[in-house]
Structures are given as structure tokens and as C-alpha cells.
Coordinates of C-alpha atoms in Angstrom, one line a residue:
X26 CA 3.3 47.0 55.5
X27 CA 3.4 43.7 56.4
X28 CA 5.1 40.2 56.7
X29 CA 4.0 36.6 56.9
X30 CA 6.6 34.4 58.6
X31 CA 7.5 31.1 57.3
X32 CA 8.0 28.2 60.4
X33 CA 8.4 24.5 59.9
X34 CA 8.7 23.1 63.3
X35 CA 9.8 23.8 66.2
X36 CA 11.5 20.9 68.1
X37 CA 15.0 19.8 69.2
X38 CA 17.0 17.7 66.9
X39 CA 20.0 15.7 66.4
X40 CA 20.3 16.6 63.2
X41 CA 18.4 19.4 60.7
X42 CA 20.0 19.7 57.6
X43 CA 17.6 22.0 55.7
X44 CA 17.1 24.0 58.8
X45 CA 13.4 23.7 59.3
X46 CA 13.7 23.5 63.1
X47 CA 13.3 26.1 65.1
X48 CA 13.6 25.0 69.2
X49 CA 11.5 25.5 71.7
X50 CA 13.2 27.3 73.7
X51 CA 13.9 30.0 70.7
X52 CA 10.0 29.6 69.1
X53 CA 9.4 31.4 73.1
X54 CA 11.9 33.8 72.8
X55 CA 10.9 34.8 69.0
X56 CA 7.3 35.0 69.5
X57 CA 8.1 37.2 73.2
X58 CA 10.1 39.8 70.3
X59 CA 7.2 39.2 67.9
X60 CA 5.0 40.5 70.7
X61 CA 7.1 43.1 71.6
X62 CA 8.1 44.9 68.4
X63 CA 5.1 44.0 65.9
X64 CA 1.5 43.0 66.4
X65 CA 1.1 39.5 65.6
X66 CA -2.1 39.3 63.8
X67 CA -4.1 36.0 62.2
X68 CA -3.4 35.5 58.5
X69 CA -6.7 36.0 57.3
X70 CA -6.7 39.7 58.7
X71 CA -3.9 40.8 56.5
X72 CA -5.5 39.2 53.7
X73 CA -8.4 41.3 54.6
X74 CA -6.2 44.2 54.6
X75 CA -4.6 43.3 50.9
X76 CA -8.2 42.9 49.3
X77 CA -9.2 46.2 51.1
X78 CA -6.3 48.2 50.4
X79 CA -5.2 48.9 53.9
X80 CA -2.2 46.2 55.1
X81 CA -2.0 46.7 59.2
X82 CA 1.2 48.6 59.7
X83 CA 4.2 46.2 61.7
X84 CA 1.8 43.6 61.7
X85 CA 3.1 40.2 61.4
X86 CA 1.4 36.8 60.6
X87 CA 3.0 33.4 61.4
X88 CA 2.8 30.3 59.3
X89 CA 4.0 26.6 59.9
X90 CA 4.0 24.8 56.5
X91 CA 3.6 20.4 56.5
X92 CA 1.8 18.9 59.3
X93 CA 4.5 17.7 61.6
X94 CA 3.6 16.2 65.0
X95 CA 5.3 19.4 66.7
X96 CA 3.0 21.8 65.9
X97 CA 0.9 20.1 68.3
X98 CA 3.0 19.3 71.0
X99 CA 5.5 22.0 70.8
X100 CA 4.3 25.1 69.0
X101 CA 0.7 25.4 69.8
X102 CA 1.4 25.5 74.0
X103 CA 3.7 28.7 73.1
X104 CA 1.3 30.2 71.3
X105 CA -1.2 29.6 73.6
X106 CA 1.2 31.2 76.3
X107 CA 1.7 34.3 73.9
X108 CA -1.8 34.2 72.2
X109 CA -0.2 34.0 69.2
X110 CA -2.4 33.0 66.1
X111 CA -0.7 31.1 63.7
X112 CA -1.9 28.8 60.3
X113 CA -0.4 25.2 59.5
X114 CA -0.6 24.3 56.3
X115 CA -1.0 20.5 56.3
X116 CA 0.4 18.0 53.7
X117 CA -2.8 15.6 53.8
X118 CA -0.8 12.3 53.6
X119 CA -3.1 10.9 55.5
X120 CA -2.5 8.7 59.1
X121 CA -1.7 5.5 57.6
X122 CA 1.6 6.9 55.6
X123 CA 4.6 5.7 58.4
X124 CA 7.2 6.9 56.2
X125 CA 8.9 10.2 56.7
X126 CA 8.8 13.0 54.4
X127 CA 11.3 12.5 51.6
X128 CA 14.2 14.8 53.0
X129 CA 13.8 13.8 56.7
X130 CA 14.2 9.9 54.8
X131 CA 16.6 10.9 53.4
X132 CA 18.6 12.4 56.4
X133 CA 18.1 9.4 58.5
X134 CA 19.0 6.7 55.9
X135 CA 22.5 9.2 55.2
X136 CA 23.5 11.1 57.6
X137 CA 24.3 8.9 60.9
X138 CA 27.2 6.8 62.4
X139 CA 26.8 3.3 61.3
X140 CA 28.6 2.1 58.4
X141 CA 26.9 1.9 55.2
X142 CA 28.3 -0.1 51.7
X143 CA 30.2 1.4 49.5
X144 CA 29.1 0.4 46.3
X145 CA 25.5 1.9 45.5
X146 CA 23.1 1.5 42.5
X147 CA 20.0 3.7 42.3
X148 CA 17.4 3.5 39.6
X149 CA 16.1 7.0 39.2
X150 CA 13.5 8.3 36.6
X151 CA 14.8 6.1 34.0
X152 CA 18.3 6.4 34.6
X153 CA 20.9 3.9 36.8
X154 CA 22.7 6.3 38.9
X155 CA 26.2 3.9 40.1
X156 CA 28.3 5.1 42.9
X157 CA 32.1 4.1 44.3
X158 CA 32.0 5.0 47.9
X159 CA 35.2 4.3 49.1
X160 CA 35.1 7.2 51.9
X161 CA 31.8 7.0 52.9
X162 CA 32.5 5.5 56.0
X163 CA 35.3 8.1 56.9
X164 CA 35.6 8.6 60.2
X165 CA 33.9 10.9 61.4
X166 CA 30.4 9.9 59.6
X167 CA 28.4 12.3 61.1
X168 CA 28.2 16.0 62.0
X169 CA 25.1 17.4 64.2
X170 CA 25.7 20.5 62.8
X171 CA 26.2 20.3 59.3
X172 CA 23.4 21.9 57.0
X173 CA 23.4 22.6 53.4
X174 CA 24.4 26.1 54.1
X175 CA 27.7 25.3 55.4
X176 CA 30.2 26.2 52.8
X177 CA 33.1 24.3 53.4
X178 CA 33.0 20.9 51.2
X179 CA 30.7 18.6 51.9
X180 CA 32.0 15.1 53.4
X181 CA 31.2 11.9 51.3
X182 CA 27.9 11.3 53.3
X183 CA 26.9 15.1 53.2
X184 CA 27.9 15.0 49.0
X185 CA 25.3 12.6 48.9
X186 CA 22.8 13.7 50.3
X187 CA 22.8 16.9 48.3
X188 CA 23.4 15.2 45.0
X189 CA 20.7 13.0 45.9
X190 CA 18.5 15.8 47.2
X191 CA 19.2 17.8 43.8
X192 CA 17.8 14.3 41.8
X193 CA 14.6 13.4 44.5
X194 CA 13.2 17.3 45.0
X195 CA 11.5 17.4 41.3
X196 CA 10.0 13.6 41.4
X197 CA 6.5 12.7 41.6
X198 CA 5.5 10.8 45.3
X199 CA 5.5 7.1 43.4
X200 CA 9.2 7.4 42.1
X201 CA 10.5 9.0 45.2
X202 CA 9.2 6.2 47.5
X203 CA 10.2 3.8 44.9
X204 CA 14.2 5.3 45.2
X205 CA 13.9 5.7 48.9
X206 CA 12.9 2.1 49.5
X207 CA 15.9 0.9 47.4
X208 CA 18.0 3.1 49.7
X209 CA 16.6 1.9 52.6
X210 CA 17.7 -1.7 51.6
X211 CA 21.1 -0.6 50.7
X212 CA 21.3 0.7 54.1
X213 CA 19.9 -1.9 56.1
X214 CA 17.1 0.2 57.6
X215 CA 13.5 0.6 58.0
X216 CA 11.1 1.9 55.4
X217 CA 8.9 3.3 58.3
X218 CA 9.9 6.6 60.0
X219 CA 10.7 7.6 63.7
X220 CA 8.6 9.3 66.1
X221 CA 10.3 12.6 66.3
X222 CA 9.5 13.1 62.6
X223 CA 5.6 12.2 62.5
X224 CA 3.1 14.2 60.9
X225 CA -0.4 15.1 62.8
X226 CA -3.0 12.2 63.0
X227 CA -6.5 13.3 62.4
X228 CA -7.1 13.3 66.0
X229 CA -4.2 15.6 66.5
X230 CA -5.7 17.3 63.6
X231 CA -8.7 18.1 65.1
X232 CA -7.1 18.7 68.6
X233 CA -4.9 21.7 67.1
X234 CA -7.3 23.1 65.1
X235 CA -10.3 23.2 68.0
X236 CA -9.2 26.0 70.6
X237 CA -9.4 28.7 67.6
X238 CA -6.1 30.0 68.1
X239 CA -4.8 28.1 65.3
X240 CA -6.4 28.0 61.1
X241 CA -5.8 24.7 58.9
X242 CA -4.7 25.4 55.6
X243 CA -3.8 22.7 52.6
X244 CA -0.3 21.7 51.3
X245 CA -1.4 19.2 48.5
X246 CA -2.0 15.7 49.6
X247 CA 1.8 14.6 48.7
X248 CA 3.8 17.7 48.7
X249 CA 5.0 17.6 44.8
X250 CA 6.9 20.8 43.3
X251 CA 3.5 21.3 41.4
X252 CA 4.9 22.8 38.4
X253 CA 6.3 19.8 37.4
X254 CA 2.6 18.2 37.0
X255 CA -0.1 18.1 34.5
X256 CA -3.1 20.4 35.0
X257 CA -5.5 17.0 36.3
X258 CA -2.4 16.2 38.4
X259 CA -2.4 19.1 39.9
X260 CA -6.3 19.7 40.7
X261 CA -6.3 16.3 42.2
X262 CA -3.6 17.7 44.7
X263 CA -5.1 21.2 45.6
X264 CA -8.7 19.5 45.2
X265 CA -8.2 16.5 47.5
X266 CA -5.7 18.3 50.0
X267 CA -8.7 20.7 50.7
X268 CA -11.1 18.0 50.7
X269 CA -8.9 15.8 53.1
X270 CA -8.7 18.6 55.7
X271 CA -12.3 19.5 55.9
X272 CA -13.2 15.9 56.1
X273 CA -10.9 15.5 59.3
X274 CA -11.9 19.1 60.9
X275 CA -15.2 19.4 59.7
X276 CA -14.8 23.3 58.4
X277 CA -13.9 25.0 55.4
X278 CA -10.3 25.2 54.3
X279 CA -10.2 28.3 52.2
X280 CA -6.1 28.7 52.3
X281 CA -3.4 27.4 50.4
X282 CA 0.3 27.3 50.6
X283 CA 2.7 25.9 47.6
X284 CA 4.6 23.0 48.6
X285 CA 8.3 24.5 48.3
X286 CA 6.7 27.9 47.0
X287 CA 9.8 29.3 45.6
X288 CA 9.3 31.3 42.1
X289 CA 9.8 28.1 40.1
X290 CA 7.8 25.1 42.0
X291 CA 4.4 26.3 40.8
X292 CA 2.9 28.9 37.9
X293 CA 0.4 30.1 36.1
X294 CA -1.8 27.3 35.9
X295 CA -1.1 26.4 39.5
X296 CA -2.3 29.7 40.4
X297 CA -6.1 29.6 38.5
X298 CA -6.7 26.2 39.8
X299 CA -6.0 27.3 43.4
X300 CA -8.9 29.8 42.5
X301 CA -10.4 27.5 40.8
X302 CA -10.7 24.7 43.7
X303 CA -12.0 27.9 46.0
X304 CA -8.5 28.6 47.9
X305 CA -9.4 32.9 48.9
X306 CA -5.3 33.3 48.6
X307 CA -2.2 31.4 48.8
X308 CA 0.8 31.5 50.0
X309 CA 4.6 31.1 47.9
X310 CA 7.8 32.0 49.6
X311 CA 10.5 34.8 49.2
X312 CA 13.2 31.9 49.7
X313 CA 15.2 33.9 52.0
X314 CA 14.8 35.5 56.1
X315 CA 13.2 38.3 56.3
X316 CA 14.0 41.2 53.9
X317 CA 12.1 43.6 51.7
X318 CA 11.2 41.1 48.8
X319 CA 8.7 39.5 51.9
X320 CA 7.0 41.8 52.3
X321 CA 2.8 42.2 52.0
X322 CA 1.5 45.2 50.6
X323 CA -1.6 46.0 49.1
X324 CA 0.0 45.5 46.0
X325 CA 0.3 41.9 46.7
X326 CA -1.1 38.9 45.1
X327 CA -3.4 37.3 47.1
X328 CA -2.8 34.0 45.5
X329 CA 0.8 34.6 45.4
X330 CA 1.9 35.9 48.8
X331 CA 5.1 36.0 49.9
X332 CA 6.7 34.8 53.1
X333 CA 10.1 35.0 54.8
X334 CA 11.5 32.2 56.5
X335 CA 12.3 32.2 60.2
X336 CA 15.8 30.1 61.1
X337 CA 17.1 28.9 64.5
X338 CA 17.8 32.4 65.8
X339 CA 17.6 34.3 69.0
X340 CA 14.3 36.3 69.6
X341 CA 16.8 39.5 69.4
X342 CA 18.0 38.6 66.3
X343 CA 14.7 37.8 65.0
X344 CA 13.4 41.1 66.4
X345 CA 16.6 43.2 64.4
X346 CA 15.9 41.2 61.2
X347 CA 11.9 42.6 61.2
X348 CA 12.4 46.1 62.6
X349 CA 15.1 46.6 59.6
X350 CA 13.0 45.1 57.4
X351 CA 9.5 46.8 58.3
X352 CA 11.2 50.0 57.9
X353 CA 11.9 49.7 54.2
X354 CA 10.3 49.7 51.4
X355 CA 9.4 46.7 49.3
X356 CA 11.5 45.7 46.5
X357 CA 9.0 44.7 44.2
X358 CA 5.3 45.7 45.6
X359 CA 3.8 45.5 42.1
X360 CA 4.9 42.2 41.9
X361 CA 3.9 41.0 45.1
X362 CA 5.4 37.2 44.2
X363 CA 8.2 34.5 45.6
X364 CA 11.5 35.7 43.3
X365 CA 13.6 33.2 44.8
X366 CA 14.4 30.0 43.3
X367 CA 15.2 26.9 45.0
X368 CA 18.5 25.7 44.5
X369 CA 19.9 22.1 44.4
X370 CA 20.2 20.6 47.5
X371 CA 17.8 22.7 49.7
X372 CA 13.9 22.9 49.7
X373 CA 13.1 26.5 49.9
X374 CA 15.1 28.6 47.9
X375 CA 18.8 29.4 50.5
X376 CA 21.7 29.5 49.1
X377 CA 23.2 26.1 49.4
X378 CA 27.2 24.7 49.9
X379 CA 28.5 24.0 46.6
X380 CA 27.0 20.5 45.5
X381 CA 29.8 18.3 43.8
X382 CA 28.6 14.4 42.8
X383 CA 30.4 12.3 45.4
X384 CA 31.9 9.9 42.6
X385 CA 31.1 9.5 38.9
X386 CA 27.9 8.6 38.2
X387 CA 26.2 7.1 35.1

């Protein structure tokens, strides 16, 4: 048996919210446990082992999912220092896209110190949202290390952000930027992004993908919960993702991971395009750290593969998590799918604080 681990980035932040940042400083210590207590093995050789009925015992795979800047600069020297292979699965945006992905938007228009109004208005998928913000500027504004796990009540900011979360995750790309730009006026700041929440260029692209350490796989061109789409809307993004990435890298792209990946964000017909648009498996996502619903068997569905997702933790604790759970038995091994489901406010399936709507809206 088997797991494939789930990473986002690895980088030091002021703030993280949905806890997709793992730092550097831990990614070394994890992937020193990894080494120690599993063999850490490319992707494409445990699907090898799930197609021929023999998974590599305590091997483990690692993943990045989206196509952040820091899987260059950050992750790829520590897993050059551990020869560690890994896959990033890349949201093809393309290099001309400035603006943030919608959650790290949404973060830095919300959640800092300067004042915002206190009246807001938001046109959302057809409906006026109106808000009375009277606390918003509460003192203190802003909390480093408040995430939507936390479970004491959310400040008005942090309510926010989670109600608004809840209402942007199923959207379409057109009518998110559409809401995010009106927020961005309403808050006096820039549509375009900051640095320390880029995606790769095409040069850095190519860089990453050229020492053979690291595999490029596709994450749809504008990360959409894909069971929210038509069938053509969804071959365009599996279709044009794959075709994006090969056109930058000049090989074949022959993996896949959903874009949130939890039990509900794709289905059925999700899955036959994928096999349809020559993607040899794909990956979903348990929702949770690393237990027995992650992991791969040969039972597993090679276009529905599941994956445990790796927090801000020691390499010990990482390393106690895995042996626990590589000594157990999978929960489901027939089903070999996601069963988590993502839940307001967070993008891959935890367990969020309880959401409340800041005020009444209409």
C-alpha cells in the first residue's frame, strides 16, 4: 500500500488561511522523515503498480497541485537536496494573468490592517448581496494566525471571508473576477496580485520541469469546481490545460489532477473526458491528512486517485501520521475514490469554523 501526498506550496507567509503553505524549513524536515520511514517514489511508478496489481509497499508519492512561483524557488532546491521526485499539477492561466488566484484575492483584499468601508454591495450570480459592516474595522483587524479551522467565532473580517468564500468557490472564472474587481474597488486596492503569490511563467515552467526530477501535470486552465460545468465546458478545460503545458514544455502531459478534487467538485462525466482528452490517471483528494481513506491500492481508480493532504507540521509529526497510517488497512479499497466533501469556506474538503453571515444579507 500506498499514499500520494497532497502539497500546495511551500513558502513563508504572513498570512495562510486555507493552509496551503507548508515552510521551508518544515518541506526539509518532512521530506528528511519521508526519506527515512517510506521510499518516496515518482507518481507514475505507483500508477504502474495500480495497473499491474502490485502497489510498492510504504512507498509514498508527493504532489504540489496549482503552479505557484514556489515550487520553483522553494520546493524544487529541497528536493533536489533529498532527490525527491515530486509532480505539480499546473493551473495553465497563462503568464499574462497578474491577478491572484481567487482565495489568495480574496485574503489580501480582507484580511489586513487598513481600514475598509463599512457599507458593501456585491453583485453575485444574479443576486445583490448588501452588507452593514459596522465592526469591520474592530480593532484588531488582523490575525496572522487565523485559518478556517480555527473554531472560535470568526471576527467580522474573518466572517467575511468565509461567507464570501462559501458564495465565490462554485463560480465560473468570468463571474468571480467580475465580484473580485468590485471588491477590489470597495477596498481601495489593486486588481493585480503581489509577488509572493505568483504562479510559474513559462520560463519557470520549463526551468522546473527540465532537471527530470520533477513531472508536469494539468489543473484545467482556470481551476473551476468542474462539476459545475457543461460537458464542452469542461473538455475545453482538461483539453486546453493539457494542450497549454505541452506547448510551454514541449512533452506530453499524460496526468491530471481535479481542481479542488473532493467527492463533489467533479463526476462521472468529468472522469470519461479525462480519458477521453488522453489523461493515463488522475488524481481527486481524500479532503483530509493522511489516514486510511488515502490510501492507493490496487483496487484504486486510476482516474480517481486519492491523496492526503500534508499541513504545516513537523517532519516527526508527519512521519507518525504515515507510519499509523501505512499500517492499516484501507477503508474503502474497492472504492478507491475522494469521499470527502468540501465544505463552505475551505477549498479542499477540512472541516471548517462554523460560518455565520457577518450581517443580513439580501
Amino acid at each position: 500500500m500506498a499514499v500520494v501526498l497532497l502539497y500546495h506550496r511551500v513558502a513563508e507567509l504572513a498570512a495562510d488561511p486555507q493552509l496551503l503553505a507548508v515552510t521551508p524549513q518544515r518541506f526539509d524536515e518532512q521530506l528528511h522523515a519521508l526519506r527515512r520511514i517510506a521510499r518516496v517514489v515518482p507518481l507514475g511508478e505507483l500508477v504502474r503498480g495500480v495497473r499491474e496489481g502490485i502497489v510498492p509497499d510504504r512507498a509514498v508519492a508527493i504532489t504540489f497541485d496549482d503552479g505557484y512561483a514556489d515550487n520553483l524557488t522553494h520546493a524544487a532546491p529541497l528536493l533536489q537536496k533529498h532527490d525527491a521526485p515530486a509532480t505539480v499539477f499546473v493551473t495553465a492561466r497563462g503568464e499574462r494573468v497578474r491577478h491572484e488566484f481567487w482565495w489568495d484575492d480574496l485574503e489580501r483584499l480582507l484580511l489586513h490592517d487598513a481600514p475598509l468601508p463599512t457599507e458593501l454591495s456585491l453583485h453575485v450570480d444574479g443576486h445583490e448581496h448588501a452588507w452593514s459592516l459596522p465592526d469591520i474595522n474592530q480593532l484588531p483587524r488582523f490575525d496572522s494566525a487565523w485559518n478556517v479551522l480555527c473554531d472560535r467565532p470568526p471576527r467580522p473580517r474573518k466572517a467575511l471571508y468565509l461567507f464570501l468564500s462559501k458564495l465565490l468557490r462554485p463560480l465560473c472564472e468570468v463571474r468571480r473576477r467580475a465580484v473580485l474587481q468590485s471588491l477590489a474597488t470597495w477596498a481601495n486596492l489593486p486588481v493585480d496580485g503581489r509577488p509572493s503569490h505568483a504562479t510559474l511563467t513559462d520560463a519557470q515552467l520549463l526551468q522546473l520541469s527540465s532537471d527530470g526530477l520533477v513531472e508536469i501535470g494539468a489543473h484545467t486552465v482556470t481551476h473551476p469546481v468542474l462539476a459545475n460545468l457543461s460537458r464542452d465546458e469542461q473538455r475545453f478545460e482538461l483539453e486546453e490545460s493539457r494542450r497549454r503545458l505541452e506547448a510551454v514544455i514541449g512533452r506530453p502531459v499524460t496526468s491530471l489532477a481535479y481542481p479542488f478534487g473532493c467527492r463533489m467538485d467533479f463526476n462521472d462525466v468529468t472522469v470519461d473526458l479525462a480519458r477521453e482528452a488522453g489523461y493515463e490517471f488522475a488524481c481527486a483528494n481524500s479532503g483530509r491528512e493522511p489516514s486510511s481513506h488515502s490510501l492507493l491500492t490496487t483496487a484504486s481508480n486510476l482516474h480517481r486517485l486519492p491523496r492526503a493532504i500534508v499541513r504545516n507540521v513537523g517532519g516527526d509529526e508527519l512521519a507518525r501520521q504515515l507510519a499509523h497510517v501505512l499500517e492499516q488497512s484501507p477503508a474503502d479499497p474497492a472504492r478507491g475514490n475522494a469521499r470527502a466533501e468540501a465544505r463552505p469556506g475551505t477549498l479542499h474538503g477540512a472541516k471548517p469554523a462554523r460560518i455565520e453571515s457577518p450581517c443580513a444579507a439580501s
